[in-house]
XYZ file of C-alpha atoms in Angstrom:
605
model
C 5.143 2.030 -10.891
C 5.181 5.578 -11.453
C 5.730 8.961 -9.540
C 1.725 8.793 -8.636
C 1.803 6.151 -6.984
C 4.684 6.935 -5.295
C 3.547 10.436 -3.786
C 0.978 9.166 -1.895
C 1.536 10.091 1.687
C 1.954 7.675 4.172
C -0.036 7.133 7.077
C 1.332 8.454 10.697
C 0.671 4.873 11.563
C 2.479 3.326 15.042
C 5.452 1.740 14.903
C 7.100 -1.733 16.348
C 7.025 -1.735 20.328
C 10.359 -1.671 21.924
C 11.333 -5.248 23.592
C 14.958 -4.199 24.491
C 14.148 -3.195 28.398
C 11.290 -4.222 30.470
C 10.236 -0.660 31.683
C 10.759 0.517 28.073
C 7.429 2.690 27.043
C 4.397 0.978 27.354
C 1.814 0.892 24.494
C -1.488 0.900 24.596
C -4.448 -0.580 23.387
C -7.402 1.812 21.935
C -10.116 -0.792 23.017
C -9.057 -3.049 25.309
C -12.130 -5.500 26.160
C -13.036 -5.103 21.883
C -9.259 -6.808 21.385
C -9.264 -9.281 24.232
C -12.498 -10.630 22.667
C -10.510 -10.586 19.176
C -7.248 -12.900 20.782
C -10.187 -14.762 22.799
C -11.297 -16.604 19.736
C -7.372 -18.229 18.987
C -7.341 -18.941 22.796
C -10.816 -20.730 21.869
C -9.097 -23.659 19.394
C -6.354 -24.829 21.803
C -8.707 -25.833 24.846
C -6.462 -28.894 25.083
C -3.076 -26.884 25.778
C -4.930 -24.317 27.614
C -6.724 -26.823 30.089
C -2.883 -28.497 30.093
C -0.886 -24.986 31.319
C -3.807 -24.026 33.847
C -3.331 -27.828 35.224
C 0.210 -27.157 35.319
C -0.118 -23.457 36.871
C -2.164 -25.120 39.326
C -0.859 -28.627 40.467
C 2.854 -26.468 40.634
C 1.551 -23.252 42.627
C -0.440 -25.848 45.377
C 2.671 -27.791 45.464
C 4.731 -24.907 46.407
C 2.239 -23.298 48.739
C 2.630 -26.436 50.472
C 6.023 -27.415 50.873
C 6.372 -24.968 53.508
C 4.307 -26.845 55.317
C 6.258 -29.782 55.388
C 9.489 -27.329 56.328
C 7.777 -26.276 59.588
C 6.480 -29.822 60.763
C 10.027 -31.105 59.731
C 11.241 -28.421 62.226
C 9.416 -28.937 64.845
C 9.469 -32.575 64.775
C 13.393 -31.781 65.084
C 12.678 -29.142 68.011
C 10.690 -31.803 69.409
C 7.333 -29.443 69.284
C 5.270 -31.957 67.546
C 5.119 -35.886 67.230
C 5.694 -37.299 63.776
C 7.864 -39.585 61.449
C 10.511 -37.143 60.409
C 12.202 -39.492 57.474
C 8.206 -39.589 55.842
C 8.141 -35.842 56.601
C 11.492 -35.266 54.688
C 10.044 -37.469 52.206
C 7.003 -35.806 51.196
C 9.015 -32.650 51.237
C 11.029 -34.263 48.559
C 8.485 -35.502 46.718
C 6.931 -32.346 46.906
C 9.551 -30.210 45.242
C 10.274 -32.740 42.710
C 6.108 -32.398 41.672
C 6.608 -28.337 41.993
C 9.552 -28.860 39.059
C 8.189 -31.466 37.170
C 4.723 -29.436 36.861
C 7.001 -26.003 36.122
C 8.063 -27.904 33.383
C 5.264 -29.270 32.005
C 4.053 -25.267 32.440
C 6.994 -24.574 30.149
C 6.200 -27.292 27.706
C 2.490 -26.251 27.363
C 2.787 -22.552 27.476
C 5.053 -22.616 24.365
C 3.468 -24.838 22.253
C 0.336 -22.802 22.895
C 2.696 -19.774 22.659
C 3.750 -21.215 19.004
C 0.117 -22.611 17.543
C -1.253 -18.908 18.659
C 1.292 -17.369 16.926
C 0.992 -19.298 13.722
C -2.740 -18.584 13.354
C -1.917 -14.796 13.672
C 1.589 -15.090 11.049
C -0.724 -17.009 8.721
C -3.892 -15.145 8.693
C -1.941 -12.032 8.633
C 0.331 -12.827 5.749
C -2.889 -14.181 3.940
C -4.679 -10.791 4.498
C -1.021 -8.748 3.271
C -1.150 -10.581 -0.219
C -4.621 -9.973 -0.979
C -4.625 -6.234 0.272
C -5.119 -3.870 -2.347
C -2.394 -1.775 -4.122
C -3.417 1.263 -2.392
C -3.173 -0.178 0.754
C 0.241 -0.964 0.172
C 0.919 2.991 -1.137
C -0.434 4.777 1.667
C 1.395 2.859 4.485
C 5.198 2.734 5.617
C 6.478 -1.173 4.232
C 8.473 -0.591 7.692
C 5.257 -0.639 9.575
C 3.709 -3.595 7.914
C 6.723 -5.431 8.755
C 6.614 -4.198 12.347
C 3.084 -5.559 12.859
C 3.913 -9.503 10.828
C 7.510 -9.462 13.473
C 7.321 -7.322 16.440
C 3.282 -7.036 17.691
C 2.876 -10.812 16.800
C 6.523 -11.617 18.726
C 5.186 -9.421 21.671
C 1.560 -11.936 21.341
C 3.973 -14.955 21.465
C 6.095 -13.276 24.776
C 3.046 -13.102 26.700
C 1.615 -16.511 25.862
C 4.569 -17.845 26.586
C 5.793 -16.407 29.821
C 3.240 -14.061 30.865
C -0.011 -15.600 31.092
C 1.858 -18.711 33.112
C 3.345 -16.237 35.786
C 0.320 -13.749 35.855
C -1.933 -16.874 36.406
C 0.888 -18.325 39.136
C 1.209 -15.340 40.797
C -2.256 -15.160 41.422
C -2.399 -18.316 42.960
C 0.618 -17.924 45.077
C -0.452 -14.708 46.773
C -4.054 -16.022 47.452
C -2.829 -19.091 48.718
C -0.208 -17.660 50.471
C -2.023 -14.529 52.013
C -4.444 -17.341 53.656
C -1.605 -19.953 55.141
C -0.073 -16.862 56.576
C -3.294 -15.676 58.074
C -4.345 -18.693 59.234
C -1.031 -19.902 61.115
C -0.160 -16.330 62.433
C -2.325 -13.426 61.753
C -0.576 -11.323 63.989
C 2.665 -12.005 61.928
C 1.368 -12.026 58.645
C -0.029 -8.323 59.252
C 3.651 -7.039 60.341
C 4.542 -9.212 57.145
C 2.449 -7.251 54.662
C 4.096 -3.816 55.795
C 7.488 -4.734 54.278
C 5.406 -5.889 51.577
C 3.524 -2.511 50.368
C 6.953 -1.134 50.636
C 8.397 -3.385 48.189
C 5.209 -2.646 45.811
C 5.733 1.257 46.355
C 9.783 1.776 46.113
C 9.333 -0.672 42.581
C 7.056 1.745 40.961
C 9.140 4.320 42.358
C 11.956 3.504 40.456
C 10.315 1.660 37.720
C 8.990 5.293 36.956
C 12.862 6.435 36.886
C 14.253 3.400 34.456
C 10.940 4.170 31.937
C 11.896 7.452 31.533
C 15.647 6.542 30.848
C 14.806 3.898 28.894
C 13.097 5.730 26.554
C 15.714 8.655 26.334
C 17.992 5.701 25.443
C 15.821 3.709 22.952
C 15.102 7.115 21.208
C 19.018 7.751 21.199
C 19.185 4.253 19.800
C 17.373 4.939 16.969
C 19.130 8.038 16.392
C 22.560 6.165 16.147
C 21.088 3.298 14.034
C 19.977 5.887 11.899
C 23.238 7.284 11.330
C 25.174 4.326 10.846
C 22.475 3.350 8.106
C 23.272 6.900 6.053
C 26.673 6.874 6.691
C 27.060 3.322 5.530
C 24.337 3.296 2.705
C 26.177 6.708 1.979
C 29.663 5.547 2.161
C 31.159 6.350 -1.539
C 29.829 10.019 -1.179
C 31.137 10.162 2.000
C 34.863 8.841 1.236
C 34.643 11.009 -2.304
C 34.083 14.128 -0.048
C 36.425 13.109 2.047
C 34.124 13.804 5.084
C 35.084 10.136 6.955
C 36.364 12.481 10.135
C 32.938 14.297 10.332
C 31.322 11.417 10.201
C 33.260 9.288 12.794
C 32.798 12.580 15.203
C 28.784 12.608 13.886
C 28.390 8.881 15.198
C 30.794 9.365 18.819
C 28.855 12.422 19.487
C 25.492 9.943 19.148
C 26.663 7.148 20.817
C 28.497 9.224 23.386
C 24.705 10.372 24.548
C 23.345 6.809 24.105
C 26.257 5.489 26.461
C 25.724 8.539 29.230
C 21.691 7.257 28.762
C 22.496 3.879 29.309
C 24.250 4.550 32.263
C 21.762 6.204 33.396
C 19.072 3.015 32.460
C 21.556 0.421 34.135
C 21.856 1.900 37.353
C 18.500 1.998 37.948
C 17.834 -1.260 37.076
C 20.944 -1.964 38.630
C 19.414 -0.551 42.185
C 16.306 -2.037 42.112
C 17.534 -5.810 43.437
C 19.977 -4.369 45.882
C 16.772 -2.692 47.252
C 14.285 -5.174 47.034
C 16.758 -7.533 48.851
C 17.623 -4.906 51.600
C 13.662 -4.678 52.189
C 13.535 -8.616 52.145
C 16.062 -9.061 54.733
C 14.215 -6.605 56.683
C 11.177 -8.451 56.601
C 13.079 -11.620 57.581
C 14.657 -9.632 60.766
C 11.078 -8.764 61.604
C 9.541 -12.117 61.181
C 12.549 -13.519 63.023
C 12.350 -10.906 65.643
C 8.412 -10.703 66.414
C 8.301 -14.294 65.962
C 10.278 -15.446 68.285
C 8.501 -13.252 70.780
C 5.559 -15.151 69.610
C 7.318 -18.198 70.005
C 8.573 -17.698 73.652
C 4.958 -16.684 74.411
C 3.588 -19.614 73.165
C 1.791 -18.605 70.259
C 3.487 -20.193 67.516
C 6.070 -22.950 66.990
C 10.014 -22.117 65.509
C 8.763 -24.191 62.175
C 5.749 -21.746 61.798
C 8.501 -18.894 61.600
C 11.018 -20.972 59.514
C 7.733 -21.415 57.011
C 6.876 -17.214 57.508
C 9.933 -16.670 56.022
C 9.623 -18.739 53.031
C 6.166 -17.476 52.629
C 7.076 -13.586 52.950
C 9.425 -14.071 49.874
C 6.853 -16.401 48.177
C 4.531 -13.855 48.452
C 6.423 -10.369 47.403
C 7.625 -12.152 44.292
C 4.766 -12.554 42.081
C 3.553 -8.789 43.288
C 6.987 -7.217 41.861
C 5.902 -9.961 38.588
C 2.475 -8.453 38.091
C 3.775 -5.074 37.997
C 6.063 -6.174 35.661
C 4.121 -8.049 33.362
C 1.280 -5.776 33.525
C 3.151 -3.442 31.240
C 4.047 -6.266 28.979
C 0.106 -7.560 28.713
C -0.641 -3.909 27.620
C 2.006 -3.876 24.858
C 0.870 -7.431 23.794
C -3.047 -6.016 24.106
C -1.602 -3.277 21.631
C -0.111 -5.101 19.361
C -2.950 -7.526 18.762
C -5.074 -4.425 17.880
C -2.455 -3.569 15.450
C -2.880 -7.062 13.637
C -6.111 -7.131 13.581
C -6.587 -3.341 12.227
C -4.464 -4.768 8.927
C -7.161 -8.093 9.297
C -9.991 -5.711 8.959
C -8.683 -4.299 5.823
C -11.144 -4.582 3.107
C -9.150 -6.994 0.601
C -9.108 -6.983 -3.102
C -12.864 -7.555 -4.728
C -11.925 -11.137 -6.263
C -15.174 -11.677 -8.159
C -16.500 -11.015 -11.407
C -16.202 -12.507 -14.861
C -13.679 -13.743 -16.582
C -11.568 -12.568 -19.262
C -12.890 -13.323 -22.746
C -9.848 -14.335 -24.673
C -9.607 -13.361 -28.108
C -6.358 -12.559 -30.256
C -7.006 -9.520 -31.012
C -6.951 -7.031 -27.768
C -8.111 -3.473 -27.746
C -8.188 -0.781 -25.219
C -10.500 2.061 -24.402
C -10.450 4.557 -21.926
C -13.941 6.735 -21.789
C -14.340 9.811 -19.937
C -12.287 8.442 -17.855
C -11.268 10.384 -14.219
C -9.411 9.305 -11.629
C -7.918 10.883 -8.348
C -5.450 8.961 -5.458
C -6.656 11.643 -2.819
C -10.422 12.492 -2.836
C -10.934 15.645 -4.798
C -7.727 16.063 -6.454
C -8.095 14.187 -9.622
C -4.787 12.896 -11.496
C -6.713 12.054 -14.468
C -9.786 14.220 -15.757
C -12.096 13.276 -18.781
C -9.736 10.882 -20.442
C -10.239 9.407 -23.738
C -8.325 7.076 -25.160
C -8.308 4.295 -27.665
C -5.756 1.617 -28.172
C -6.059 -0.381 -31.265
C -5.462 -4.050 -30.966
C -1.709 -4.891 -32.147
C -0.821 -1.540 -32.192
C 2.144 -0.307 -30.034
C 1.105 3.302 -28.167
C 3.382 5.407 -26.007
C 2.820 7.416 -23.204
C 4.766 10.634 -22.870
C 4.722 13.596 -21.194
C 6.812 15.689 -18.071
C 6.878 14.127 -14.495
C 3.166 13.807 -12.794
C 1.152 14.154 -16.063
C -0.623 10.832 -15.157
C 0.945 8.472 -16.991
C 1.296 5.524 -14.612
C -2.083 6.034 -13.259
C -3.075 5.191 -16.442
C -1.503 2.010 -16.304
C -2.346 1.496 -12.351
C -5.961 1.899 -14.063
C -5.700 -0.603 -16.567
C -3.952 -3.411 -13.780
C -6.733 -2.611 -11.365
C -4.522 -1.279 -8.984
C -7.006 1.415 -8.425
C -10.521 1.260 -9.148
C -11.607 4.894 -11.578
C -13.802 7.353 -9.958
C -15.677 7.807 -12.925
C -16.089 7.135 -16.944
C -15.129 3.423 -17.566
C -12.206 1.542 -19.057
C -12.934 -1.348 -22.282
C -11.000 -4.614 -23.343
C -12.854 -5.288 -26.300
C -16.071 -5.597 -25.155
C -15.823 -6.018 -21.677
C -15.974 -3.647 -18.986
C -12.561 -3.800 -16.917
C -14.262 -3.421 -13.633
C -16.404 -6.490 -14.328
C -13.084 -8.848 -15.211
C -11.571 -10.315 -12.144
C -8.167 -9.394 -11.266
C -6.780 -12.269 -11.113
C -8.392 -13.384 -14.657
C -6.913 -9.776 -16.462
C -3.618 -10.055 -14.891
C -3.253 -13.257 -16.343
C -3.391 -11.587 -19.766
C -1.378 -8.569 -19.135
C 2.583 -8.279 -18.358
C 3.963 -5.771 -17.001
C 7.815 -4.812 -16.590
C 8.418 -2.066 -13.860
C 11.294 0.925 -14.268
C 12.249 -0.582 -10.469
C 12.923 -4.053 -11.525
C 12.000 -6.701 -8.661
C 13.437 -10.209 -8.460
C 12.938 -13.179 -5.967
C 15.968 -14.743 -4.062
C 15.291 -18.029 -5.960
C 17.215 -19.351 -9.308
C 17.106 -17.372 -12.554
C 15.305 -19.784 -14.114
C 12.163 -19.569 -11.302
C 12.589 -16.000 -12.040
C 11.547 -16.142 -15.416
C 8.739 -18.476 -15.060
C 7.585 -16.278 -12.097
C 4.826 -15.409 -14.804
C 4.223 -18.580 -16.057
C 5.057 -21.547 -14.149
C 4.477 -23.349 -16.939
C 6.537 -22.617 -19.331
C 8.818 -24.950 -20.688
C 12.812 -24.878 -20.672
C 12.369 -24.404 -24.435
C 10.354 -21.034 -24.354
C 12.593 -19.749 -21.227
C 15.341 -20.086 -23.551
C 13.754 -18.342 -26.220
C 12.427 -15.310 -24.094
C 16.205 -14.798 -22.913
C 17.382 -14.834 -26.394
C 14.731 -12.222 -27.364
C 15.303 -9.745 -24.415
C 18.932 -10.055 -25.145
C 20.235 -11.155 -21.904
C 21.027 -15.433 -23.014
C 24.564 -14.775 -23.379
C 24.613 -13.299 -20.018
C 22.868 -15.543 -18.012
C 25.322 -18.241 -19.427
C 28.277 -16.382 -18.402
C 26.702 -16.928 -14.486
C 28.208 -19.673 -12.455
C 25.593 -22.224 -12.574
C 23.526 -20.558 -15.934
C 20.141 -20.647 -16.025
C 20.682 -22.398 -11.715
C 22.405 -19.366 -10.666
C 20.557 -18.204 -7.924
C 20.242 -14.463 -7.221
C 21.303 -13.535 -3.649
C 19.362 -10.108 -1.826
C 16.805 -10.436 -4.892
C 19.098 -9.891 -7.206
C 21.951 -7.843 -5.541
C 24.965 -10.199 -6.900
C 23.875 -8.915 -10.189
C 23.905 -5.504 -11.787
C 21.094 -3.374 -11.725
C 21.169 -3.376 -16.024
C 21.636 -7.496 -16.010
C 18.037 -7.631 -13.628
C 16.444 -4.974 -15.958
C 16.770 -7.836 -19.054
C 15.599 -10.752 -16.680
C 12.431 -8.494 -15.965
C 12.030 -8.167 -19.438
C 12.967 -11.610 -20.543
C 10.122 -12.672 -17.369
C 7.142 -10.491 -19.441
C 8.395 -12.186 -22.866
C 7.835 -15.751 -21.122
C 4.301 -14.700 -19.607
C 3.522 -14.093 -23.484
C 0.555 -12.251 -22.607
C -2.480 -10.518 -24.951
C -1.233 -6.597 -23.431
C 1.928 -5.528 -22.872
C 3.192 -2.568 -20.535
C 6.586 -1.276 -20.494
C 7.507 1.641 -18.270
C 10.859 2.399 -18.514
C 11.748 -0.748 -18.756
C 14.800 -0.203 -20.045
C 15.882 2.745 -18.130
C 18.977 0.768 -16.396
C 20.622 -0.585 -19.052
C 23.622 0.625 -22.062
C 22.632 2.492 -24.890
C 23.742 -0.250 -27.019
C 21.946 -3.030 -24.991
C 18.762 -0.850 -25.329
C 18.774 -0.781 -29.220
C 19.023 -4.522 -29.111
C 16.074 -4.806 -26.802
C 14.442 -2.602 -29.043
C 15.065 -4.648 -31.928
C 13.619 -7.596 -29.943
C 10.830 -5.744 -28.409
C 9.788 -4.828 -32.038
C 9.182 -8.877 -32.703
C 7.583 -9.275 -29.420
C 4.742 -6.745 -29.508
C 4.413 -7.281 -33.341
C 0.666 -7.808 -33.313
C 0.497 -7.628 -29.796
C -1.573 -4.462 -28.178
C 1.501 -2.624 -26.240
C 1.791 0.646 -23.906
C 5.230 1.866 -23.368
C 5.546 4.886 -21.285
C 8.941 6.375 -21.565
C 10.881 9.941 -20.368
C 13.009 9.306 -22.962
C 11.542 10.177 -26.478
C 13.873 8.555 -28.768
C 12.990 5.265 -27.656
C 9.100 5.813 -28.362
C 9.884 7.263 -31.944
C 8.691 4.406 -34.018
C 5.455 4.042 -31.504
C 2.441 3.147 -34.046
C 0.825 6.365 -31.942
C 2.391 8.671 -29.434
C 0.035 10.130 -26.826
C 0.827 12.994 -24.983
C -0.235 13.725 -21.156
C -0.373 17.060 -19.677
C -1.788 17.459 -16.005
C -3.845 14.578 -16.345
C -6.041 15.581 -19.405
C -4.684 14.366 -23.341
C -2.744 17.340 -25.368
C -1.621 15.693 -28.393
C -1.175 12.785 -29.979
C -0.180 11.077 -33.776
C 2.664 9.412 -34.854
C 6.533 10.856 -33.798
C 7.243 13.280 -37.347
C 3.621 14.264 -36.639
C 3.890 15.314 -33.465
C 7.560 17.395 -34.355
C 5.786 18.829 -37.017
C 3.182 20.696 -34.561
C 5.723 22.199 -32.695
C 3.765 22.093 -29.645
C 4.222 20.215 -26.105
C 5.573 16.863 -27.346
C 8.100 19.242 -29.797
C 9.128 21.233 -26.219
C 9.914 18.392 -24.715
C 11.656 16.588 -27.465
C 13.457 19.266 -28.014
C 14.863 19.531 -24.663
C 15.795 15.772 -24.338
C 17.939 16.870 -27.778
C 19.388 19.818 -26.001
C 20.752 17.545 -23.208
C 17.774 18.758 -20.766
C 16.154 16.387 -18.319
C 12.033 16.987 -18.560
């Protein structure tokens, strides 16, 4: 639409979380318990998968608490400490490992698919909500951040399902299980155990601390250099016709030269962390090996109990490091959901009301009309205007008079603050807007096309429309002969939305769409704005048969092509200054004469 619309400041909304490092910057959630309730409810339809994973979790995490066990009877059957059948012993241990693998897949299997039907709830309710949010909605927030929350907070929701609610509930598990096996075989040993074990907890957040704060110098230098490469490439013929390709080359190394020192920085961090936590895990396995075989030679346990303490001292430290891990991950997920569900709680379009009473002749009035996009500054301010039914009216004025918003009024885009807007008889905030916009095509001065065929292009407006009227509507808008000249005609489907054609060429398909919609009012601003001079006679010349007894509104910067407008209305800070037919108008030599006159003098307005 027009430069209202478009001046609307955006919102200092959050952006997409960061997934490239797992110490990147954590996110947080506002309201925690409010959002867990919130994701509670989608947990609440899959009991089946959910009751499946825990199973899993569970069956698996027993299963490997337990198969040390088996290791230390095994032992000492072999050390000749205990009686028993050490081919059955071997055997269960076996059998036990194969159960620990079969249930971590059938974790895998159940955590995804719950992962996935999560997932699609939120991508589908959230994509439902998007399409029925209200213009304004969509003009006071970044597109980017939209996007963010449909890809990024509902990919960080699927993450966690996935792979961190199966490892935060197994890690649970394993270190209560594990804490009492140890106690209960050697207490003595499972106390000198647990001091190489707080030491593990405290040098990870040590350094965890130390790769968060890298990692976010680096994903901030990231941006930076994606940035740059986005300019310099979307920028790339002013660039080469300046000559400037050396200062830009030197722009981007001096970027990614910081990035890479960052990086470094990142990676050897990271890098340190397992050299560490293995130097403190073979220290804990000299000190299990070392105190217990002093508790061995004493009596007071067997050589399989401190074969199992050793499996158990690294079954236990691993989920701890895991937790800390994932606990950053939960928050980001936590955050993210709260992010969806702020663009759930949107208040959607108002889809009731009546419906439009068709009747071929359409008329338009605008009484005392006043409007604002930003409470207290109004754009429009006691605005009267009548449109005659058949009759073709223009809209002109400088940049920011309101013209647009009168239009975004008339869609209901925006709802007015005061006075009240007429089709015929009926009040336009009583017709649904689905039922007026039905009736009313609209072609935009930024032209927007699907990545589908031409020919589902033009019946974008009307899906019925038959191959008969298609063909007619191109023929009108001027643009047959060029869709024939495509490679597959009327099949040719339009790459990017239209990028493998030129920006004139998807200026007559949006026009050629509006003739097919054939609707009761027709709005043209700047519609043809992108196209030849001598193209924009002929659409002219067609537009002339199209809106004959059809109520138009053309709003145009460019006077000539409003000069035969059955009335010319002219907008000045929001309120009506003039209007009457073009030679009227001139003949005043007031504010439409300025501004004609300096169009003719080669002037932009």
């Amino acid at each position: 639409m027009g430069n209202e619309a478009k001046k609307l400041p955006a919102q200092n909304l959050p952006m997409g979380h960061n997934r490239g490092n797992r110490f990147a910057e954590t996110e947080y959630a506002k309201d925690i318990s409010w959002t867990l309730k919130r994701i509670g409810r989608y947990f609440i339809k899959e009991k089946k998968l959910i009751v499946g994973m825990l199973a899993a979790v569970l069956g698996g995490t027993l299963a490997g608490i337990y198969a040390p066990m088996l290791q230390s009877r095994a032992v000492d059957i072999i050390a000749g400490q205990r009686d028993g059948d050490l081919k059955t012993t071997i055997a269960f241990m076996l059998a036990t490992c194969l159960l620990v693998s079969l249930m971590r897949l059938a974790q895998g299997v159940f955590s995804a698919k719950l992962s996935l039907r999560i997932v699609k709830q939120f991508r589908e309710e959230l994509f439902g909500k998007v399409i029925d949010l209200p213009i304004k909605y969509t003009d006071t927030h970044s597109h980017g951040d939209v996007m963010s929350r449909m890809t990024n907070d509902v990919e960080n929701i699927s993450t966690t399902v996935s792979q961190a609610l199966p490892s935060l509930f197994s890690g649970v598990l394993t270190i209560l299980g594990t804490a009492a096996i140890m106690l209960w075989l050697c207490w003595q040993l499972a106390l000198l155990s647990c001091g190489t074990i707080f030491l593990t907890v405290i040098v990870t957040r040590l350094l965890s601390s130390y790769v968060r704060k890298y990692s976010k110098e680096r994903q901030t230098l990231l941006g930076n250099m994606n940035g740059t490469v986005e300019e310099i490439v979307n920028g790339y013929r002013t660039v080469v016709a300046y000559n400037e390709q050396d200062r830009a080359a030197e722009r981007f190394c001096d970027v990614s030269d910081k990035l890479t020192k960052a990086g470094i920085r990142t990676e050897v961090c990271s890098g340190i962390m397992g050299p560490v936590m293995n130097c403190i895990g073979n220290i804990g396995f000299v000190i299990i090996a070392a105190f217990g075989g002093y508790f061995a030679i004493h009596g007071l346990i067997s050589v399989g109990v401190i074969s199992a303490f050793i499996v158990y001292a690294k079954q236990f430290s691993r989920p701890i490091n895991e937790i800390a891990q994932i606990y950053g991950q939960l928050q980001s997920a936590i955050a993210g959901a709260e992010r969806v569900f702020q663009v759930l709680d949107e208040t959607s379009e108002d889809l009731y009301g009546l419906v439009w009473e068709d009747q071929e002749h359409v008329s338009v009035r605008f009484e005392d009309v006043e409007f604002g996009y930003v409470k207290g500054k109004p754009v429009l301010k006691d605005f009267n205007l009548a449109i005659p039914a058949g009759k073709k009216v223009a809209l002109a004025g400088s940049t920011g008079s309101g013209k647009s918003t009168v239009v975004n009024l008339l869609m209901r885009y925006y709802d007015i603050d005061k006075g009240a807007i007429w089709i015929n008889d009926q009040n336009v905030e009583e017709i649904t807007r689905d039922s007026l916009r039905k009736h009313v095509a609209i072609v935009l001065q930024d032209t927007v096309l699907f990545s589908d065929t031409v020919r589902r292009n033009l019946q974008y407006a009307n899906e019925g429309a038959t191959e008969a009227e298609i063909k007619k509507a191109a023929e009108m808008s001027r643009c047959s002969d060029m869709i024939e000249l495509l490679p597959q005609g009327y099949d040719t489907m339009l790459t990017g939305a239209g990028e493998n054609i030129s920006q004139g060429q998807r200026q007559l398909l949006a026009i050629a769409r509006a003739f097919v919609a054939d609707p009761r009012i027709l709005i043209l601003d700047e519609a043809t704005s992108n196209v030849d001079t001598r193209t924009e006679k002929a659409i002219q010349d067609a537009m002339q048969q199209v809106m004959k007894g059809r109520t138009s509104i053309v709003i145009a910067h460019r006077l000539s092509t409003i000069r035969d407008a059955d009335l010319i209305v002219v907008l000045d800070q929001g309120r009506i200054v003039e209007q009457g037919s073009h030679d009227e108008l001139l003949a005043r030599r007031q504010k439409y004469y300025d501004l004609y006159m300096t169009q003719y003098a080669g002037f932009t307005t």
